[in-house]
Tab-separated table of N, CA and C and ligand atoms in Angstrom:
chain	number	residue	atom	x	y	z
A	1	MET	N	208.801	78.231	66.831
A	1	MET	CA	208.497	79.975	66.422
A	1	MET	C	209.073	80.310	67.588
A	2	THR	N	210.165	81.574	67.056
A	2	THR	CA	210.938	82.133	67.816
A	2	THR	C	210.011	83.380	68.678
A	3	ASP	N	208.927	83.731	68.271
A	3	ASP	CA	208.563	84.719	68.998
A	3	ASP	C	207.074	84.587	69.828
A	4	CYS	N	206.902	83.165	69.935
A	4	CYS	CA	205.912	82.526	70.539
A	4	CYS	C	206.156	82.434	72.120
A	5	ILE	N	205.558	82.920	72.920
A	5	ILE	CA	205.569	82.750	74.421
A	5	ILE	C	205.504	81.491	74.899
A	6	PHE	N	204.669	80.498	74.479
A	6	PHE	CA	204.499	79.158	75.300
A	6	PHE	C	205.669	78.373	74.403
A	7	CYS	N	206.244	78.569	73.282
A	7	CYS	CA	207.364	77.922	72.873
A	7	CYS	C	208.411	78.195	73.603
A	8	LYS	N	208.518	79.588	74.346
A	8	LYS	CA	209.511	79.674	74.687
A	8	LYS	C	209.352	79.130	76.678
A	9	ILE	N	208.541	78.877	76.851
A	9	ILE	CA	208.033	78.314	77.831
A	9	ILE	C	208.507	76.857	77.738
A	10	VAL	N	208.059	76.120	76.909
A	10	VAL	CA	208.312	74.644	76.823
A	10	VAL	C	209.779	74.564	76.620
A	11	SER	N	210.471	75.805	75.952
A	11	SER	CA	211.999	75.367	75.569
A	11	SER	C	212.930	75.770	76.896
A	12	GLY	N	212.123	76.582	77.822
A	12	GLY	CA	212.921	76.763	78.750
A	12	GLY	C	213.619	78.317	79.003
A	13	ASP	N	213.206	78.987	77.587
A	13	ASP	CA	213.764	80.103	77.599
A	13	ASP	C	213.089	81.081	78.434
A	14	ILE	N	211.908	80.893	78.905
A	14	ILE	CA	211.410	81.955	79.885
A	14	ILE	C	210.924	81.027	80.790
A	15	GLN	N	210.670	81.728	81.907
A	15	GLN	CA	210.104	80.986	83.374
A	15	GLN	C	208.758	80.482	83.179
A	16	GLY	N	208.491	79.422	83.305
A	16	GLY	CA	207.152	79.010	83.538
A	16	GLY	C	206.938	78.267	84.753
A	17	ASN	N	205.756	78.369	85.512
A	17	ASN	CA	205.572	77.597	86.540
A	17	ASN	C	205.052	76.219	85.986
A	18	ILE	N	206.174	75.321	85.903
A	18	ILE	CA	205.591	73.980	85.168
A	18	ILE	C	205.370	72.945	86.354
A	19	VAL	N	204.121	72.646	86.098
A	19	VAL	CA	203.328	71.308	87.165
A	19	VAL	C	203.740	69.582	86.324
A	20	TYR	N	203.954	69.945	84.954
A	20	TYR	CA	204.211	68.569	84.473
A	20	TYR	C	204.595	69.025	82.895
A	21	ARG	N	205.559	67.867	82.714
A	21	ARG	CA	205.920	67.664	81.283
A	21	ARG	C	206.556	66.524	80.947
A	22	ASP	N	206.247	66.119	79.598
A	22	ASP	CA	206.823	64.827	79.074
A	22	ASP	C	207.211	64.902	77.500
A	23	GLU	N	207.285	64.154	76.585
A	23	GLU	CA	207.927	64.048	75.328
A	23	GLU	C	206.921	64.893	74.464
A	24	GLN	N	205.775	65.047	75.067
A	24	GLN	CA	204.517	65.605	74.101
A	24	GLN	C	204.034	66.842	74.412
A	25	THR	N	204.014	66.863	75.907
A	25	THR	CA	203.270	68.007	76.313
A	25	THR	C	203.549	68.675	77.674
A	26	THR	N	203.643	70.112	77.822
A	26	THR	CA	203.854	70.527	79.016
A	26	THR	C	202.887	71.364	79.732
A	27	ALA	N	202.681	71.520	80.841
A	27	ALA	CA	201.673	72.079	81.655
A	27	ALA	C	202.255	73.075	82.655
A	28	PHE	N	201.560	74.198	82.596
A	28	PHE	CA	202.284	74.978	83.485
A	28	PHE	C	200.810	76.281	84.425
A	29	ARG	N	201.322	76.681	85.259
A	29	ARG	CA	199.927	77.824	85.629
A	29	ARG	C	199.989	78.930	85.185
A	30	ASP	N	198.536	79.382	84.837
A	30	ASP	CA	198.448	80.392	84.021
A	30	ASP	C	199.003	81.748	85.213
A	31	ILE	N	199.626	83.070	84.235
A	31	ILE	CA	200.199	83.820	84.758
A	31	ILE	C	199.028	84.953	85.525
A	32	ASN	N	197.792	84.537	84.805
A	32	ASN	CA	196.814	85.333	85.346
A	32	ASN	C	195.596	84.257	85.444
A	33	PRO	N	195.520	83.771	86.455
A	33	PRO	CA	194.415	82.687	87.072
A	33	PRO	C	193.037	83.214	87.100
A	34	ALA	N	192.091	82.412	86.652
A	34	ALA	CA	190.712	82.967	86.577
A	34	ALA	C	190.193	81.858	87.147
A	35	ALA	N	190.465	80.960	88.105
A	35	ALA	CA	190.340	80.090	89.133
A	35	ALA	C	191.376	79.652	89.638
A	36	PRO	N	191.047	79.282	91.390
A	36	PRO	CA	191.798	78.573	92.307
A	36	PRO	C	193.152	77.914	91.486
A	37	THR	N	192.610	77.193	90.759
A	37	THR	CA	193.525	76.093	89.809
A	37	THR	C	193.292	76.626	88.160
A	38	HIS	N	194.050	77.027	87.623
A	38	HIS	CA	194.145	77.495	86.486
A	38	HIS	C	195.149	76.894	85.603
A	39	ILE	N	195.743	76.125	85.113
A	39	ILE	CA	196.512	75.036	84.282
A	39	ILE	C	196.603	75.012	82.883
A	40	LEU	N	197.452	75.493	81.936
A	40	LEU	CA	197.744	75.191	80.285
A	40	LEU	C	198.323	74.238	80.074
A	41	ILE	N	197.929	73.376	79.495
A	41	ILE	CA	198.264	71.948	78.968
A	41	ILE	C	198.619	72.591	77.195
A	42	VAL	N	199.664	72.460	76.626
A	42	VAL	CA	200.232	72.936	75.542
A	42	VAL	C	201.151	71.540	74.940
A	43	PRO	N	200.897	71.553	73.608
A	43	PRO	CA	201.749	70.831	73.107
A	43	PRO	C	203.229	71.217	72.785
A	44	ASN	N	204.247	70.384	72.859
A	44	ASN	CA	205.460	70.964	72.889
A	44	ASN	C	205.917	71.429	71.547
A	45	LYS	N	205.176	70.706	70.491
A	45	LYS	CA	205.378	71.813	69.144
A	45	LYS	C	204.518	72.634	68.787
A	46	HIS	N	204.751	73.530	67.977
A	46	HIS	CA	203.852	74.556	67.860
A	46	HIS	C	202.876	74.306	67.005
A	47	ILE	N	201.800	74.475	67.320
A	47	ILE	CA	200.673	75.052	66.832
A	47	ILE	C	199.893	75.920	66.748
A	48	ASP	N	199.506	76.780	66.055
A	48	ASP	CA	198.705	78.264	66.157
A	48	ASP	C	197.448	77.509	66.939
A	49	SER	N	196.464	77.022	66.174
A	49	SER	CA	194.862	77.146	66.844
A	49	SER	C	194.688	75.763	66.302
A	50	VAL	N	193.384	75.419	67.059
A	50	VAL	CA	192.398	74.405	66.480
A	50	VAL	C	192.303	74.461	64.977
A	51	ASN	N	192.052	75.383	64.309
A	51	ASN	CA	192.285	75.834	62.958
A	51	ASN	C	193.302	75.123	62.288
A	52	MET	N	194.516	75.018	62.650
A	52	MET	CA	195.774	74.490	62.251
A	52	MET	C	195.814	72.868	62.364
A	53	LEU	N	194.932	72.258	62.944
A	53	LEU	CA	195.044	70.966	63.248
A	53	LEU	C	194.952	69.816	61.953
A	54	ILE	N	195.795	68.977	62.008
A	54	ILE	CA	195.708	68.190	61.020
A	54	ILE	C	195.361	66.764	61.716
A	55	VAL	N	194.866	65.539	60.520
A	55	VAL	CA	195.003	64.409	61.485
A	55	VAL	C	195.835	63.483	62.201
A	56	ASP	N	197.122	63.938	61.826
A	56	ASP	CA	198.170	63.378	62.549
A	56	ASP	C	198.370	63.952	64.006
A	57	ASP	N	197.709	65.129	64.141
A	57	ASP	CA	197.698	65.654	65.400
A	57	ASP	C	196.615	64.773	66.499
A	58	GLU	N	195.926	64.108	66.123
A	58	GLU	CA	194.782	63.582	66.881
A	58	GLU	C	195.191	62.849	67.923
A	59	PRO	N	196.536	61.969	67.803
A	59	PRO	CA	196.824	61.317	69.164
A	59	PRO	C	197.492	62.195	70.335
A	60	LEU	N	198.168	63.276	69.513
A	60	LEU	CA	198.910	64.321	70.367
A	60	LEU	C	197.565	65.251	71.252
A	61	ILE	N	196.322	65.587	70.627
A	61	ILE	CA	195.231	66.232	71.423
A	61	ILE	C	194.601	65.156	72.316
A	62	GLY	N	194.555	64.077	71.787
A	62	GLY	CA	194.095	63.203	72.981
A	62	GLY	C	194.821	63.135	73.939
A	63	HIS	N	196.498	63.008	74.041
A	63	HIS	CA	197.113	63.005	75.158
A	63	HIS	C	196.742	64.296	75.961
A	64	MET	N	196.539	65.404	75.210
A	64	MET	CA	196.492	66.693	75.964
A	64	MET	C	195.625	66.226	77.143
A	65	PHE	N	194.292	65.958	76.748
A	65	PHE	CA	193.135	65.487	77.445
A	65	PHE	C	193.534	64.583	78.596
A	66	THR	N	193.979	63.504	78.445
A	66	THR	CA	194.788	62.697	79.300
A	66	THR	C	195.590	63.150	80.337
A	67	THR	N	196.491	64.329	79.813
A	67	THR	CA	197.096	65.114	80.777
A	67	THR	C	196.349	65.847	81.822
A	68	ALA	N	195.495	66.479	81.124
A	68	ALA	CA	194.492	67.318	81.569
A	68	ALA	C	193.782	66.436	83.069
A	69	LYS	N	193.455	65.248	82.682
A	69	LYS	CA	192.740	64.336	83.747
A	69	LYS	C	193.924	64.094	84.839
A	70	ASN	N	194.869	63.790	84.316
A	70	ASN	CA	195.783	63.472	85.521
A	70	ASN	C	196.063	64.648	86.248
A	71	ILE	N	196.642	65.717	85.835
A	71	ILE	CA	196.760	67.011	86.380
A	71	ILE	C	195.221	67.443	87.481
A	72	ALA	N	194.230	67.060	87.029
A	72	ALA	CA	192.934	67.509	87.854
A	72	ALA	C	193.307	66.545	89.214
A	73	ALA	N	193.722	65.292	88.943
A	73	ALA	CA	193.604	64.548	89.968
A	73	ALA	C	194.878	64.733	90.945
A	74	GLN	N	195.988	65.145	90.229
A	74	GLN	CA	196.816	65.401	91.103
A	74	GLN	C	196.648	66.712	92.023
A	75	GLU	N	195.787	67.951	91.129
A	75	GLU	CA	195.643	69.183	92.047
A	75	GLU	C	194.461	68.708	92.842
A	76	GLY	N	193.632	67.694	93.127
A	76	GLY	CA	192.835	67.607	93.938
A	76	GLY	C	191.543	67.957	93.817
A	77	ILE	N	191.338	68.188	92.214
A	77	ILE	CA	189.782	68.975	91.752
A	77	ILE	C	188.973	68.227	90.865
A	78	ALA	N	189.768	66.903	90.845
A	78	ALA	CA	188.725	65.995	89.945
A	78	ALA	C	187.702	65.389	90.658
A	79	GLU	N	187.061	65.200	91.735
A	79	GLU	CA	186.228	64.745	92.366
A	79	GLU	C	185.103	65.771	92.349
A	80	ASN	N	185.506	67.250	92.617
A	80	ASN	CA	184.447	68.169	92.736
A	80	ASN	C	184.144	68.779	91.278
A	81	GLY	N	185.336	68.688	90.377
A	81	GLY	CA	184.833	68.906	89.060
A	81	GLY	C	185.570	70.121	88.355
A	82	TYR	N	185.972	70.056	87.023
A	82	TYR	CA	186.942	70.955	86.599
A	82	TYR	C	186.185	71.217	85.189
A	83	ARG	N	186.860	72.560	84.653
A	83	ARG	CA	186.244	72.861	83.250
A	83	ARG	C	187.490	72.945	82.133
A	84	LEU	N	187.320	72.245	80.922
A	84	LEU	CA	188.397	72.220	79.930
A	84	LEU	C	187.925	73.085	78.995
A	85	ILE	N	188.794	74.305	78.234
A	85	ILE	CA	188.244	75.083	77.363
A	85	ILE	C	189.483	75.275	76.538
A	86	ILE	N	189.597	75.450	75.008
A	86	ILE	CA	190.353	75.566	74.221
A	86	ILE	C	189.907	77.171	73.481
A	87	ASN	N	190.155	78.203	73.368
A	87	ASN	CA	189.740	79.304	72.436
A	87	ASN	C	190.534	79.524	71.342
A	88	THR	N	189.510	79.443	70.277
A	88	THR	CA	189.910	79.618	68.816
A	88	THR	C	189.669	80.923	68.265
A	89	ASN	N	190.746	81.925	68.263
A	89	ASN	CA	190.447	83.172	67.291
A	89	ASN	C	189.720	84.060	67.860
A	90	ALA	N	189.467	85.212	67.514
A	90	ALA	CA	189.312	86.569	68.007
A	90	ALA	C	187.640	86.338	68.682
A	91	ASP	N	186.704	85.609	68.136
A	91	ASP	CA	185.262	85.769	69.075
A	91	ASP	C	185.420	84.675	70.523
A	92	ALA	N	186.307	83.736	70.166
A	92	ALA	CA	186.438	83.139	71.661
A	92	ALA	C	187.392	83.507	72.481
A	93	GLY	N	188.079	84.720	72.126
A	93	GLY	CA	189.142	85.399	72.972
A	93	GLY	C	190.559	84.698	72.913
A	94	GLN	N	191.010	84.125	71.996
A	94	GLN	CA	192.118	83.492	72.031
A	94	GLN	C	193.183	84.943	71.713
A	95	THR	N	194.135	84.714	72.663
A	95	THR	CA	195.032	85.957	72.977
A	95	THR	C	196.605	85.169	72.475
A	96	VAL	N	196.864	84.088	72.836
A	96	VAL	CA	197.936	83.482	72.798
A	96	VAL	C	197.792	82.909	71.517
A	97	PHE	N	198.843	82.596	70.389
A	97	PHE	CA	198.454	81.690	69.426
A	97	PHE	C	199.413	80.223	69.013
A	98	HIS	N	199.398	79.452	70.455
A	98	HIS	CA	199.864	78.417	70.611
A	98	HIS	C	199.004	77.577	70.967
A	99	ILE	N	198.421	76.492	70.616
A	99	ILE	CA	197.333	75.895	70.961
A	99	ILE	C	197.521	75.542	72.467
A	100	HIS	N	196.354	75.815	73.209
A	100	HIS	CA	196.459	75.143	74.556
A	100	HIS	C	195.300	75.055	75.311
A	101	LEU	N	195.332	73.952	76.196
A	101	LEU	CA	193.739	73.547	76.823
A	101	LEU	C	193.925	74.509	78.077
A	102	HIS	N	192.802	75.147	78.557
A	102	HIS	CA	192.958	75.356	79.711
A	102	HIS	C	192.198	74.405	80.851
A	103	LEU	N	192.787	74.278	82.047
A	103	LEU	CA	192.257	73.421	82.970
A	103	LEU	C	191.959	74.379	84.144
A	104	LEU	N	190.367	74.661	84.349
A	104	LEU	CA	190.024	75.417	85.601
A	104	LEU	C	189.291	74.698	86.565
A	105	GLY	N	189.618	74.853	87.948
A	105	GLY	CA	188.628	74.396	88.982
A	105	GLY	C	189.055	74.668	90.280
A	106	GLY	N	188.689	74.184	91.238
A	106	GLY	CA	189.094	74.724	92.611
A	106	GLY	C	187.866	75.510	93.008
A	107	ALA	N	186.898	75.633	92.620
A	107	ALA	CA	185.616	76.657	93.117
A	107	ALA	C	184.086	76.082	92.290
A	108	PRO	N	183.054	76.184	92.709
A	108	PRO	CA	182.063	76.112	91.695
A	108	PRO	C	182.298	77.262	90.520
A	109	MET	N	181.977	77.165	89.092
A	109	MET	CA	181.970	77.921	88.052
A	109	MET	C	181.085	79.143	88.139
A	110	LYS	N	181.027	80.534	87.907
A	110	LYS	CA	179.916	81.249	87.976
A	110	LYS	C	179.682	81.961	86.875
A	111	ASN	N	180.646	81.857	85.421
A	111	ASN	CA	180.644	82.178	84.448
A	111	ASN	C	179.742	81.230	83.638
A	112	PRO	N	178.771	81.838	82.648
A	112	PRO	CA	178.152	80.694	81.581
A	112	PRO	C	179.081	80.620	80.683
A	113	MET	N	178.679	79.606	79.801
A	113	MET	CA	179.318	79.133	78.754
A	113	MET	C	179.699	80.283	77.778
A	114	GLY	N	178.846	80.771	77.387
A	114	GLY	CA	179.011	81.855	76.358
A	114	GLY	C	178.782	83.132	76.863
B	1	5GP	P1	193.802	82.337	75.340
B	1	5GP	O1	192.868	83.614	76.134
B	1	5GP	O2	194.686	82.453	74.416
B	1	5GP	O3	192.836	81.180	75.516
B	1	5GP	O4	194.336	81.894	76.940
B	1	5GP	C1	195.834	82.927	76.876
B	1	5GP	C2	196.286	82.693	78.593
B	1	5GP	O5	197.810	82.408	78.624
B	1	5GP	C3	195.690	83.626	79.366
B	1	5GP	O6	194.784	82.810	80.234
B	1	5GP	C4	196.881	84.114	80.067
B	1	5GP	O7	196.816	84.616	81.450
B	1	5GP	C5	197.966	83.297	79.868
B	1	5GP	N1	199.072	83.930	79.587
B	1	5GP	C6	199.629	84.610	78.703
B	1	5GP	N2	201.025	84.924	78.734
B	1	5GP	C7	201.479	84.059	79.611
B	1	5GP	C8	202.751	83.808	80.148
B	1	5GP	O8	203.647	84.438	79.927
B	1	5GP	N3	202.739	82.935	81.411
B	1	5GP	C9	201.906	82.271	81.758
B	1	5GP	N4	202.220	81.327	82.628
B	1	5GP	N5	200.863	82.480	81.162
B	1	5GP	C10	200.457	83.210	80.399
B	2	ZN	ZN1	204.543	77.970	69.996
């Protein structure tokens, strides 16, 4: 996707504060952090949202969660805890239409789930 900001971070076309990458995923710090640690884990291939997932994507989505777990440990927030969020479409406030897993932690969460 040529006009997708997260595809451009994955490809290196624009600067991202990348904390981890492998063949399937890239993880980078959110530009507008909502917590002391706020990292986005994205698939390297473009998928608009959870609504566009297919069965073949299941290993990839599982890998995103394992990646999040490893990064939480790397960031030193695994023990105290963290929150993983995927927003889908308008009611959830999705603003970037390249699926991404938010990893939030580093302080007790204040906001309610909904
Ligand atoms: P959403 O609201 O779609 O779930 O989350 C999109 C997230 O992407 C937001 O937290 C926003 O701060 C972050 N974001 C938007 N543009 C950029 C960017 O260019 N670089 C980085 N690192 N994060 C971005
Ligand atoms: Zn994309």
